[in-house]
Short mmCIF file of C-alpha atoms in Angstrom, two decimals:
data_model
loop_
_atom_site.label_atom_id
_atom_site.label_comp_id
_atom_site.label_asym_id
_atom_site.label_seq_id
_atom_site.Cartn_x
_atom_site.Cartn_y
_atom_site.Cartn_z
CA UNK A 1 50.68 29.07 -3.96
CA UNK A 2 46.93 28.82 -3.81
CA UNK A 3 45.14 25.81 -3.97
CA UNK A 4 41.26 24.96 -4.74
CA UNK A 5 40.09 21.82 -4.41
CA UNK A 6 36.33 20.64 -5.22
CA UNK A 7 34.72 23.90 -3.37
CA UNK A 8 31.16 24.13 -3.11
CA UNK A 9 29.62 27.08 -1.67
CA UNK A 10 25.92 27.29 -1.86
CA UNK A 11 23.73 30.51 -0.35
CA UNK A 12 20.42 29.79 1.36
CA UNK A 13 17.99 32.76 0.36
CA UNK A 14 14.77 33.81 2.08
CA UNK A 15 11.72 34.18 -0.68
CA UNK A 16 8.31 35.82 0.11
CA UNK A 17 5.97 38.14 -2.07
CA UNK A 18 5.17 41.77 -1.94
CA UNK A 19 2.60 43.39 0.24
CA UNK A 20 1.86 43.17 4.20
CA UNK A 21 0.42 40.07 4.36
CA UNK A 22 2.93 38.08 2.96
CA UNK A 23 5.28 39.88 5.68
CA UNK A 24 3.66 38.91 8.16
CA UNK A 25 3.50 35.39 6.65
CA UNK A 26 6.51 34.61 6.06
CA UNK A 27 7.53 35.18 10.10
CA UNK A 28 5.34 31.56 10.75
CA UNK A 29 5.89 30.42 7.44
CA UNK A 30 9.57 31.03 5.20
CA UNK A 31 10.52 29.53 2.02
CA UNK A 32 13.71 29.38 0.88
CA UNK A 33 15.82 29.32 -2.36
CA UNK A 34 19.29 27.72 -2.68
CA UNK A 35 22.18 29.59 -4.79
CA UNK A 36 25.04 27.08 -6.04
CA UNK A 37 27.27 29.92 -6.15
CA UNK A 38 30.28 27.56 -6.47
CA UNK A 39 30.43 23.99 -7.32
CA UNK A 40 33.40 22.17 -7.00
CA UNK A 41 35.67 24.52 -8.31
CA UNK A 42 39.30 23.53 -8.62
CA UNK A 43 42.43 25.55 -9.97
CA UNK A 44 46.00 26.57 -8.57
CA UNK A 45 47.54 29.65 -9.11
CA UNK A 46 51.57 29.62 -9.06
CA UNK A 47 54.16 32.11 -6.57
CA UNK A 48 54.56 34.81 -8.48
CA UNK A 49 51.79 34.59 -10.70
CA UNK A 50 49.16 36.79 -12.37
CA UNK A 51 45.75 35.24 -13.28
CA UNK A 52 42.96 37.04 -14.95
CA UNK A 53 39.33 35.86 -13.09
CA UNK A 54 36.51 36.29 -15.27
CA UNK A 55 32.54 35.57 -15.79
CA UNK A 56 29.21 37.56 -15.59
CA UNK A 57 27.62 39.04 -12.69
CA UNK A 58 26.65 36.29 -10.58
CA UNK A 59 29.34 33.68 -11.70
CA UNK A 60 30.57 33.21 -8.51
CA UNK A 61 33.47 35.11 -8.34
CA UNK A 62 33.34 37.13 -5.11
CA UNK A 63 32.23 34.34 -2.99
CA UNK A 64 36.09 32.62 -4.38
CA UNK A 65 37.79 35.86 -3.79
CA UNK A 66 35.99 35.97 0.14
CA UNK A 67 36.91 32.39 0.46
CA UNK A 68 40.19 32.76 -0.18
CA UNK A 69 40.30 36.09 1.72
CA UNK A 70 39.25 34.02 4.93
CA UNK A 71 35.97 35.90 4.91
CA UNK A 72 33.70 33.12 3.89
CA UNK A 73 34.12 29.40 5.20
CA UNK A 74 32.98 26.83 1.95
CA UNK A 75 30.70 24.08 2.38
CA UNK A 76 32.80 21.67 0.80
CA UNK A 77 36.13 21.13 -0.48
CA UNK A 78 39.44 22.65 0.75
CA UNK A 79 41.17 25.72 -0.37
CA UNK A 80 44.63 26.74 0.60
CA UNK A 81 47.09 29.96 0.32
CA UNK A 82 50.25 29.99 1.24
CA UNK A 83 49.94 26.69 2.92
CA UNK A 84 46.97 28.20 5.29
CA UNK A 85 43.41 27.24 5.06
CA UNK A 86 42.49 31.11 5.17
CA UNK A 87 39.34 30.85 7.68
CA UNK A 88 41.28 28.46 10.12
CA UNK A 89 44.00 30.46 10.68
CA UNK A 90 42.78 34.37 9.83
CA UNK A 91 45.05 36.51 11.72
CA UNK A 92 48.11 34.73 10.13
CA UNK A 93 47.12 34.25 6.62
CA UNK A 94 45.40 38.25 6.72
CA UNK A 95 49.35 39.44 7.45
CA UNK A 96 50.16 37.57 4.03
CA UNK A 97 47.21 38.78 1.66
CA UNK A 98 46.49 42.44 0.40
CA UNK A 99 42.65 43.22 -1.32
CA UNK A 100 41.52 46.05 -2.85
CA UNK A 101 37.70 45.89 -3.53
CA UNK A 102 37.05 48.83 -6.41
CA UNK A 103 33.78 49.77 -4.89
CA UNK A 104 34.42 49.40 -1.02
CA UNK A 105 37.22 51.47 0.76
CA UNK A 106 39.70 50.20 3.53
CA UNK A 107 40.56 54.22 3.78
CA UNK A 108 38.44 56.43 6.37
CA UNK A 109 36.80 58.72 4.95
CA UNK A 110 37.45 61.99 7.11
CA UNK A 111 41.02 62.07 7.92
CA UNK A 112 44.19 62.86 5.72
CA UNK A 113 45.15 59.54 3.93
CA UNK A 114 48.77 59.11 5.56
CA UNK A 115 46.25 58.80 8.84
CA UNK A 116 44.72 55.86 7.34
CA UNK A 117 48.03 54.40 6.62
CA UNK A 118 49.35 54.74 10.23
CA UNK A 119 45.90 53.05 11.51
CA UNK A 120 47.07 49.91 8.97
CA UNK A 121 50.63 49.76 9.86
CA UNK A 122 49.39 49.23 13.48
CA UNK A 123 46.71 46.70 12.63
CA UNK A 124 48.90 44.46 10.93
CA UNK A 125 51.81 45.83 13.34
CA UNK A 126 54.45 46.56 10.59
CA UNK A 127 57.93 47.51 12.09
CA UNK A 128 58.18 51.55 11.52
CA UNK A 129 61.49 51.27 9.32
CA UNK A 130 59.79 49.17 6.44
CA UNK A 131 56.46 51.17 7.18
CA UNK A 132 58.26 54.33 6.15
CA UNK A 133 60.29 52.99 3.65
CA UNK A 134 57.11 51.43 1.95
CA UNK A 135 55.15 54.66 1.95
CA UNK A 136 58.21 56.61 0.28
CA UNK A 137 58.39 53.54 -2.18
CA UNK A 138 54.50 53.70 -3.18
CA UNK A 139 54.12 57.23 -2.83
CA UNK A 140 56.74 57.51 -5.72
CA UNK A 141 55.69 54.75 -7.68
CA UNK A 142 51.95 55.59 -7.34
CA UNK A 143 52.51 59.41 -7.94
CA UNK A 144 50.76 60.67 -4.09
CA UNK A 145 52.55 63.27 -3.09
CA UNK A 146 50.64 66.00 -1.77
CA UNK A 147 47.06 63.52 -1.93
CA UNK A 148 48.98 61.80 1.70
CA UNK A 149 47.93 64.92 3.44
CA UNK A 150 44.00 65.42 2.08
CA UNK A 151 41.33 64.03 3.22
CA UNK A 152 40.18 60.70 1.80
CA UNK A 153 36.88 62.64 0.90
CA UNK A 154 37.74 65.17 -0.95
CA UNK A 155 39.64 62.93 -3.57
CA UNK A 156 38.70 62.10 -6.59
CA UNK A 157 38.32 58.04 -7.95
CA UNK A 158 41.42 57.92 -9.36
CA UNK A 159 43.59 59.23 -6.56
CA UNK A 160 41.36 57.15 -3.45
CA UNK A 161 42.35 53.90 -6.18
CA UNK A 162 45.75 54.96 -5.83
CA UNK A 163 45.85 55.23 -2.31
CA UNK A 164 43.92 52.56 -1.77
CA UNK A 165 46.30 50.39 -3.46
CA UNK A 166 49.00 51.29 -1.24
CA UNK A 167 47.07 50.82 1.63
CA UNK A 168 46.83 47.18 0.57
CA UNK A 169 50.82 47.06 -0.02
CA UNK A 170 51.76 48.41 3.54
CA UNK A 171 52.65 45.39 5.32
CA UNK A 172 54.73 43.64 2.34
CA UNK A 173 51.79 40.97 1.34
CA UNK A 174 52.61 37.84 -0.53
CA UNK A 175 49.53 37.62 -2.24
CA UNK A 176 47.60 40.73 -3.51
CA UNK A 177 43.61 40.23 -4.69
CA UNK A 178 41.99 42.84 -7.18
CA UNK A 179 38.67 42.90 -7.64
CA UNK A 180 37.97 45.70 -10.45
CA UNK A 181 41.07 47.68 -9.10
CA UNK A 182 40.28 49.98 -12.58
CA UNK A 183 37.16 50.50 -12.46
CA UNK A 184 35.35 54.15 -12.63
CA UNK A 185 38.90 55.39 -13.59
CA UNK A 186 40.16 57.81 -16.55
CA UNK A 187 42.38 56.67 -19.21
CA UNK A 188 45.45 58.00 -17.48
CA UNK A 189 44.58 56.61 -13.83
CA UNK A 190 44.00 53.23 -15.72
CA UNK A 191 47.62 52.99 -17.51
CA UNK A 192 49.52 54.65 -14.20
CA UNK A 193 47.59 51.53 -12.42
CA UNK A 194 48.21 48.81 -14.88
CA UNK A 195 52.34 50.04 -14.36
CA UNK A 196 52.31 49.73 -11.04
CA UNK A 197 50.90 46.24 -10.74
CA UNK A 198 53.54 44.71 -13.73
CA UNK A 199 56.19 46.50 -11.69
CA UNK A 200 54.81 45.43 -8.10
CA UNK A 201 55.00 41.74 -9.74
CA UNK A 202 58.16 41.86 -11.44
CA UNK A 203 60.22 43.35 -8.37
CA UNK A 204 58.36 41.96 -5.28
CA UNK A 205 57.05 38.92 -7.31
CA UNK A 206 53.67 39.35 -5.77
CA UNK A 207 51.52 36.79 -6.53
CA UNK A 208 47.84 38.69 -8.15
CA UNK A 209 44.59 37.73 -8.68
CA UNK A 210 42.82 40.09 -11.10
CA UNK A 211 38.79 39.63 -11.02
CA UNK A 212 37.57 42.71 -13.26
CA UNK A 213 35.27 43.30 -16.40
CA UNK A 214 37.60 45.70 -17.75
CA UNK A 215 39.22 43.22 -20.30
CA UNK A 216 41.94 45.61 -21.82
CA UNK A 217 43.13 45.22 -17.99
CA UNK A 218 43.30 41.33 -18.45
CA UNK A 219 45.23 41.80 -21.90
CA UNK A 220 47.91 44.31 -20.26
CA UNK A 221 48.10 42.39 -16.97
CA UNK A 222 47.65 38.57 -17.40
CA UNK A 223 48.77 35.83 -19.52
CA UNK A 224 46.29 33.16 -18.11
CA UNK A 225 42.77 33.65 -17.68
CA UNK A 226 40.55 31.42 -15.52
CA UNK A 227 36.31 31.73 -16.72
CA UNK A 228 33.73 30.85 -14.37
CA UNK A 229 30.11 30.64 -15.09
CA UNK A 230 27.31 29.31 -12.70
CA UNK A 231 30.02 28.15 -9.75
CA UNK A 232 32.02 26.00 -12.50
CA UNK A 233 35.07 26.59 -13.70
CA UNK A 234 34.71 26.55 -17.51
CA UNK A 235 37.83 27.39 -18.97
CA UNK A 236 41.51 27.95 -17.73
CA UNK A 237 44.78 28.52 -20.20
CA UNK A 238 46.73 31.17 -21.35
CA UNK A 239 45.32 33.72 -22.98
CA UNK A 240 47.03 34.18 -26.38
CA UNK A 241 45.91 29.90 -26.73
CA UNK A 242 42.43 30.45 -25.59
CA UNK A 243 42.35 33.29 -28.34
CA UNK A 244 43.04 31.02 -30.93
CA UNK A 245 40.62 28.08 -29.38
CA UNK A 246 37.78 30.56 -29.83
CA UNK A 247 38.46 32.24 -32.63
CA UNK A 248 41.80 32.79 -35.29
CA UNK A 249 39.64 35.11 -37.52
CA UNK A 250 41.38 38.43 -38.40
CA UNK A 251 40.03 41.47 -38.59
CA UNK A 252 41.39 44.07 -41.32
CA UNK A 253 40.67 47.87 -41.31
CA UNK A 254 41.25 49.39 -44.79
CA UNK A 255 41.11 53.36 -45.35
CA UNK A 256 40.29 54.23 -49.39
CA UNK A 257 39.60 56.67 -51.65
CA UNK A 258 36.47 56.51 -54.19
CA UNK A 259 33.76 53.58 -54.12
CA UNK A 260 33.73 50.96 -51.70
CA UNK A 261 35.07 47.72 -53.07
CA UNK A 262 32.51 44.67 -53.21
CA UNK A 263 34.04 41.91 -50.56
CA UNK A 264 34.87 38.50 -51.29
CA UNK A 265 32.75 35.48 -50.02
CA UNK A 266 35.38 34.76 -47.57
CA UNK A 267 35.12 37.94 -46.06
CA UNK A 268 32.45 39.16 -43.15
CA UNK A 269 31.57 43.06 -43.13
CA UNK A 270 31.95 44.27 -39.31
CA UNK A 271 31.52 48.17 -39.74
CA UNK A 272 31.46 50.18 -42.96
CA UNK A 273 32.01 54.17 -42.98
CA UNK A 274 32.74 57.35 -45.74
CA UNK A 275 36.13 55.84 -47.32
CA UNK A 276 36.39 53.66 -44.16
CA UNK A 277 36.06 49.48 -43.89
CA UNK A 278 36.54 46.86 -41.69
CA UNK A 279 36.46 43.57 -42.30
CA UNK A 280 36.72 39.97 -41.14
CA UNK A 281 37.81 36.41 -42.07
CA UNK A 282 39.67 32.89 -41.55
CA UNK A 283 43.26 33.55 -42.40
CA UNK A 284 43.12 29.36 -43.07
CA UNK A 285 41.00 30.41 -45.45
CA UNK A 286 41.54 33.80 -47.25
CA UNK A 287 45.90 34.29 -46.43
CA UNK A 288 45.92 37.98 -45.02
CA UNK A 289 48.31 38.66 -48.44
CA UNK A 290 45.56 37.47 -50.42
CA UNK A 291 43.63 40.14 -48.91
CA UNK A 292 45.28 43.08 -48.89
CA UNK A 293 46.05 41.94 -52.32
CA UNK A 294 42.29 41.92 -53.09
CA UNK A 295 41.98 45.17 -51.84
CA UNK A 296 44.99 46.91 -53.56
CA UNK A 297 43.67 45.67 -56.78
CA UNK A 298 39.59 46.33 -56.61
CA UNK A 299 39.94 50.38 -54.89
CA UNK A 300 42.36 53.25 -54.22
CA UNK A 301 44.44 51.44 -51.11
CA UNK A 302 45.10 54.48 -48.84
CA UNK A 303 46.02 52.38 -45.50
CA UNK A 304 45.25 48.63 -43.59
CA UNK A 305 45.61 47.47 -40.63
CA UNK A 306 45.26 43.66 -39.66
CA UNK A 307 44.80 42.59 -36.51
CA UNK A 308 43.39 39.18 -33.96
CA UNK A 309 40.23 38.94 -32.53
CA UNK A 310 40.04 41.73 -29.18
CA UNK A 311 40.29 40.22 -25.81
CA UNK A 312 36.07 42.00 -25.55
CA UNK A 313 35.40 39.46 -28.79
CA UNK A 314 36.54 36.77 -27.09
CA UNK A 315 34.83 37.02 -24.06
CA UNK A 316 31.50 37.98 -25.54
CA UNK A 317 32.02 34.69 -28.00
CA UNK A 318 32.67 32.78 -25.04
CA UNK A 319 29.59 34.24 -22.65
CA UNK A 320 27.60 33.47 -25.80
CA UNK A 321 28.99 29.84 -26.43
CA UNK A 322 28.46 28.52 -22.91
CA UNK A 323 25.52 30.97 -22.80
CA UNK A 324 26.08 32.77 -19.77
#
């Protein structure tokens, strides 16, 4: 389980102006900002659990993820994982914990990849029978094959993610942090990803915490989301309720043939093509039979869909609401 209780982490920043003299100036003389980049921030995530971490650039979320890494010690407030206070007891809690960083490797660069995994099982000094039987296991699961023997520099973004991924997995962690595990990928590295992790937390019951932009990876991944925005906590619930908190409007996508109908009051125009229109509104308001009713009557119906609000919607609705 992890705990957060009241953190506070604040950042003190060195300021000066441009040019030579204010260099030299700012040696006798240095002025400071301060960065609340958390402010008592409290949540708890469940064994076994999978929890969505969003918020803008700058919301704080790294420093959480380094806290609870061990990395960074917080001014205030306690935070614990697993029992541990993660930057009291490092070299224990580190044998419990698995973190892939999307933009920083744990991989070195210039040796075959299975290399890289023999430096990690000695680091966290995994017993050779579950090393090798983990390596078949991910290698299979994460498709590696022949990529074990190449070079981590001559692979491509999808395939280091992979590996990378299993490097984190090695030594049979309780806890695995993601932070934009997707990101840079193609469409098929992104779904043979997103597998992996629902299977890694159905069989091992790995306990995940996703921090990404990418929100089609919240909607296949997560059921609860937590949103933090200037070192707060803002929101935290599941995310099929906080859907409906924010918005219940539908959105209906009709294909036609001939003019395009006129749209009822109730209805909002979102995008409008040749024989193509989509369309919003307030089911409390206009019944979704009412309007497909509407449409069936007032133009040649060729196909709908209906659907809720996307997981992007939401988030830019709530950015914009608490104006982030």
């Amino acid at each position: 389980m992890i705990e957060f209780k009241q953190v506070g982490k604040t950042y003190r920043v060195a300021k000066r102006q441009a040019g030579m003299g204010n260099a030299v100036k700012s040696f006798f003389s240095r002025e400071y900002n301060l960065i609340h980049a958390l402010q008592d921030v409290s949540f708890t995530v469940r064994d076994g659990e999978m929890v969505g971490y969003i918020g803008p650039n700058g919301a704080g979320k790294s420093t959480t993820i380094k806290i609870m890494c061990g990395v960074l010690t917080p001014d205030s407030g306690e935070c614990r994982v697993d029992g541990r206070i993660p930057y009291k007891e490092r070299v224990a809690h580190v044998r419990d914990i698995g973190v892939v960083f999307g933009q920083r490797s744990q991989l070195w660069w210039d040796v075959p990849v299975i290399d890289s995994f023999d430096l990690i099982r000695d680091i966290y000094r995994v017993e050779e029978n579950t090393y090798r039987k983990n390596v078949s296991e991910l290698a299979e699961l994460l498709d590696l094959g022949e990529i074990l023997q190449t070079p981590v520099r001559t692979l491509s973004l999808g395939q280091r993610m992979r590996c990378e991924i299993a490097a984190s997995l090695l030594h049979n962690p309780k806890v695995l942090f993601l932070d934009e595990p997707t990101i840079g990928l193609d469409a098929v590295s992104k779904l043979a990803v997103r597998k992996f992790i629902r299977e890694l937390n159905a069989a091992r019951g790995t306990t995940i915490v996703l921090t990404t932009h990418d929100m089609q990876d919240i909607e296949a991944l997560t059921e609860r989301i937590l949103l933090i925005g200037r070192g707060r906590i803002l929101l935290d619930g599941k995310l099929s309720d906080v859907k409906k908190q924010v918005s219940e409007r539908k959105t209906m996508v009709i294909t036609y043939q001939g003019e395009p109908p006129a749209l009822q009051k109730e209805m909002k125009l979102v995008e409008s093509g040749k024989g193509r229109m989509t369309v919003s509104f307030e089911p409390s308001v206009l019944p979704v039979p009412g309007a497909i009713s509407y449409f069936a009557m007032n133009t040649q119906l060729l196909d709908v869909s209906v659907s809720d609000i996307t997981t992007e919607e939401m988030v830019a609705q709530m950015y914009k609401e608490y104006r982030l």
